[in-house]
Every structure is written in C-alpha cells, then in structure tokens.
C-alpha cells in the first residue's frame, strides 16, 4: 500500500500493490458473480449495491485502515494504474517541503 493522489477522489488515498489488489479483485469478482446469481433466483431489490459489495469495502478497510470508500473507487486504487509520480507532481511536492525563511 502506498499513499498517492487520486484524481477521482481529489485527495491522497491508499493505493494497493499487486498482491493487495489481487485480493480485492477476487472479492469484487465473487460479488459480481453473486449478483448475477441473484438475477436468476431472487429479487435484486432485496440487497442494495452497497450490501452486495460490502466484502470489497471491508477488505479495503482491513488493508488500508480507511473506511467508507465506494467499491467502484476501490477498483481504481491500484498503484500500477498510476505508475511513478510525474515529474511535475514531484516538483510540486518538493516545493511544498521547502522552508522559506
């Protein structure tokens, strides 16, 4: 896990490394599969989207310590999607650290 800027959330968020993301991705797939099974057996109105994807949110919270993140946003919180911090962002971060006397 690494704290990085998320342009969707407009703040720094915990981004998942490949191992952490694999755990989340599997849970997300399991939740999708369960939702598809509901379409054929039970009424979808019985469970909200938040309830269906609660395992994803709970696992993200367990990994990062951050609660209340929407399951779709979590699927974008993967370090490899962002790569290294662009040079411009590095310059901004360095400027923030400078102490002006």
PDB file of C-alpha atoms in Angstrom:
ATOM      1  CA  UNK A   1       0.000   0.000   0.000  1.00  0.00           C
ATOM      2  CA  UNK A   2       1.181   3.494  -0.815  1.00  0.00           C
ATOM      3  CA  UNK A   3      -0.491   6.861  -0.290  1.00  0.00           C
ATOM      4  CA  UNK A   4      -0.926   8.582  -3.650  1.00  0.00           C
ATOM      5  CA  UNK A   5      -3.040  11.344  -5.148  1.00  0.00           C
ATOM      6  CA  UNK A   6      -6.311  10.098  -6.650  1.00  0.00           C
ATOM      7  CA  UNK A   7      -7.746  12.469  -9.228  1.00  0.00           C
ATOM      8  CA  UNK A   8     -11.167  10.802  -8.867  1.00  0.00           C
ATOM      9  CA  UNK A   9     -11.292  11.287  -5.095  1.00  0.00           C
ATOM     10  CA  UNK A  10      -9.385  14.598  -5.288  1.00  0.00           C
ATOM     11  CA  UNK A  11      -7.200  13.681  -2.327  1.00  0.00           C
ATOM     12  CA  UNK A  12      -4.448  11.305  -1.294  1.00  0.00           C
ATOM     13  CA  UNK A  13      -5.756   7.770  -0.968  1.00  0.00           C
ATOM     14  CA  UNK A  14      -4.181   4.422  -0.148  1.00  0.00           C
ATOM     15  CA  UNK A  15      -3.274   2.721  -3.419  1.00  0.00           C
ATOM     16  CA  UNK A  16      -2.944  -1.047  -3.426  1.00  0.00           C
ATOM     17  CA  UNK A  17       0.090  -3.015  -4.541  1.00  0.00           C
ATOM     18  CA  UNK A  18      -0.362  -6.015  -6.832  1.00  0.00           C
ATOM     19  CA  UNK A  19      -0.866  -8.568  -4.039  1.00  0.00           C
ATOM     20  CA  UNK A  20      -3.371  -6.411  -2.169  1.00  0.00           C
ATOM     21  CA  UNK A  21      -5.206  -5.581  -5.372  1.00  0.00           C
ATOM     22  CA  UNK A  22      -5.426  -9.275  -6.306  1.00  0.00           C
ATOM     23  CA  UNK A  23      -7.297  -9.944  -3.040  1.00  0.00           C
ATOM     24  CA  UNK A  24      -9.705  -7.065  -3.721  1.00  0.00           C
ATOM     25  CA  UNK A  25     -10.169  -8.066  -7.365  1.00  0.00           C
ATOM     26  CA  UNK A  26     -11.092 -11.635  -6.405  1.00  0.00           C
ATOM     27  CA  UNK A  27     -13.659 -10.393  -3.876  1.00  0.00           C
ATOM     28  CA  UNK A  28     -15.097  -7.990  -6.449  1.00  0.00           C
ATOM     29  CA  UNK A  29     -15.462 -10.858  -8.925  1.00  0.00           C
ATOM     30  CA  UNK A  30     -17.130 -13.008  -6.269  1.00  0.00           C
ATOM     31  CA  UNK A  31     -19.580 -10.187  -5.518  1.00  0.00           C
ATOM     32  CA  UNK A  32     -20.337  -9.745  -9.228  1.00  0.00           C
ATOM     33  CA  UNK A  33     -20.950 -13.470  -9.595  1.00  0.00           C
ATOM     34  CA  UNK A  34     -23.262 -13.488  -6.560  1.00  0.00           C
ATOM     35  CA  UNK A  35     -25.156 -10.536  -8.051  1.00  0.00           C
ATOM     36  CA  UNK A  36     -25.629 -12.379 -11.348  1.00  0.00           C
ATOM     37  CA  UNK A  37     -26.897 -15.426  -9.457  1.00  0.00           C
ATOM     38  CA  UNK A  38     -29.386 -13.191  -7.651  1.00  0.00           C
ATOM     39  CA  UNK A  39     -30.733 -12.020 -11.008  1.00  0.00           C
ATOM     40  CA  UNK A  40     -31.785 -15.597 -11.750  1.00  0.00           C
ATOM     41  CA  UNK A  41     -33.078 -16.599  -8.331  1.00  0.00           C
ATOM     42  CA  UNK A  42     -34.006 -13.748  -6.032  1.00  0.00           C
ATOM     43  CA  UNK A  43     -35.179 -10.197  -6.410  1.00  0.00           C
ATOM     44  CA  UNK A  44     -32.294  -7.742  -6.773  1.00  0.00           C
ATOM     45  CA  UNK A  45     -34.250  -5.271  -4.655  1.00  0.00           C
ATOM     46  CA  UNK A  46     -33.512  -7.440  -1.613  1.00  0.00           C
ATOM     47  CA  UNK A  47     -29.905  -6.221  -1.499  1.00  0.00           C
ATOM     48  CA  UNK A  48     -28.510  -2.779  -2.272  1.00  0.00           C
ATOM     49  CA  UNK A  49     -25.332  -2.417  -4.342  1.00  0.00           C
ATOM     50  CA  UNK A  50     -23.506  -1.351  -1.192  1.00  0.00           C
ATOM     51  CA  UNK A  51     -24.611  -4.541   0.573  1.00  0.00           C
ATOM     52  CA  UNK A  52     -23.610  -6.723  -2.380  1.00  0.00           C
ATOM     53  CA  UNK A  53     -20.099  -5.262  -2.498  1.00  0.00           C
ATOM     54  CA  UNK A  54     -19.600  -4.875   1.267  1.00  0.00           C
ATOM     55  CA  UNK A  55     -16.860  -7.603   1.314  1.00  0.00           C
ATOM     56  CA  UNK A  56     -14.769  -5.466  -1.068  1.00  0.00           C
ATOM     57  CA  UNK A  57     -15.143  -2.363   1.109  1.00  0.00           C
ATOM     58  CA  UNK A  58     -14.390  -4.308   4.308  1.00  0.00           C
ATOM     59  CA  UNK A  59     -11.237  -5.891   2.848  1.00  0.00           C
ATOM     60  CA  UNK A  60     -10.003  -2.488   1.622  1.00  0.00           C
ATOM     61  CA  UNK A  61     -10.629  -1.119   5.109  1.00  0.00           C
ATOM     62  CA  UNK A  62      -8.735  -4.062   6.623  1.00  0.00           C
ATOM     63  CA  UNK A  63      -5.745  -3.474   4.313  1.00  0.00           C
ATOM     64  CA  UNK A  64      -5.650   0.330   4.472  1.00  0.00           C
ATOM     65  CA  UNK A  65      -7.440   1.370   7.653  1.00  0.00           C
ATOM     66  CA  UNK A  66      -9.637   3.705   5.572  1.00  0.00           C
ATOM     67  CA  UNK A  67     -13.399   3.158   5.759  1.00  0.00           C
ATOM     68  CA  UNK A  68     -16.315   4.388   3.711  1.00  0.00           C
ATOM     69  CA  UNK A  69     -14.691   4.166   0.262  1.00  0.00           C
ATOM     70  CA  UNK A  70     -17.103   3.233  -2.541  1.00  0.00           C
ATOM     71  CA  UNK A  71     -16.452  -0.182  -4.080  1.00  0.00           C
ATOM     72  CA  UNK A  72     -16.091   1.269  -7.594  1.00  0.00           C
ATOM     73  CA  UNK A  73     -13.491   3.791  -6.417  1.00  0.00           C
ATOM     74  CA  UNK A  74     -11.533   0.998  -4.724  1.00  0.00           C
ATOM     75  CA  UNK A  75     -11.179  -0.748  -8.074  1.00  0.00           C
ATOM     76  CA  UNK A  76      -9.215   2.287  -9.314  1.00  0.00           C
ATOM     77  CA  UNK A  77      -6.913   2.439  -6.280  1.00  0.00           C
ATOM     78  CA  UNK A  78      -4.136   0.312  -7.757  1.00  0.00           C
ATOM     79  CA  UNK A  79      -0.560   1.616  -7.762  1.00  0.00           C
ATOM     80  CA  UNK A  80       0.214   0.162 -11.187  1.00  0.00           C
ATOM     81  CA  UNK A  81      -2.614   2.189 -12.769  1.00  0.00           C
ATOM     82  CA  UNK A  82      -0.838   5.382 -11.743  1.00  0.00           C
ATOM     83  CA  UNK A  83       2.817   4.442 -12.202  1.00  0.00           C
ATOM     84  CA  UNK A  84       5.514   6.735 -10.894  1.00  0.00           C
ATOM     85  CA  UNK A  85       4.695  10.250  -9.822  1.00  0.00           C
ATOM     86  CA  UNK A  86       5.023  12.526 -12.874  1.00  0.00           C
ATOM     87  CA  UNK A  87       7.932  14.993 -12.847  1.00  0.00           C
ATOM     88  CA  UNK A  88       5.566  17.953 -12.402  1.00  0.00           C
ATOM     89  CA  UNK A  89       3.980  16.405  -9.322  1.00  0.00           C
ATOM     90  CA  UNK A  90       7.452  15.711  -7.915  1.00  0.00           C
ATOM     91  CA  UNK A  91       8.346  19.380  -8.387  1.00  0.00           C
ATOM     92  CA  UNK A  92       5.146  20.449  -6.600  1.00  0.00           C
ATOM     93  CA  UNK A  93       5.817  18.067  -3.710  1.00  0.00           C
ATOM     94  CA  UNK A  94       9.421  19.326  -3.424  1.00  0.00           C
ATOM     95  CA  UNK A  95       8.219  22.944  -3.414  1.00  0.00           C
ATOM     96  CA  UNK A  96       5.794  22.153  -0.581  1.00  0.00           C
ATOM     97  CA  UNK A  97       8.672  20.781   1.514  1.00  0.00           C
ATOM     98  CA  UNK A  98      10.906  23.849   1.107  1.00  0.00           C
ATOM     99  CA  UNK A  99      11.060  26.073   4.147  1.00  0.00           C
ATOM    100  CA  UNK A 100      11.034  29.796   3.397  1.00  0.00           C
ATOM    101  CA  UNK A 101      12.729  31.997   5.999  1.00  0.00           C
TER     102      UNK A 101
END
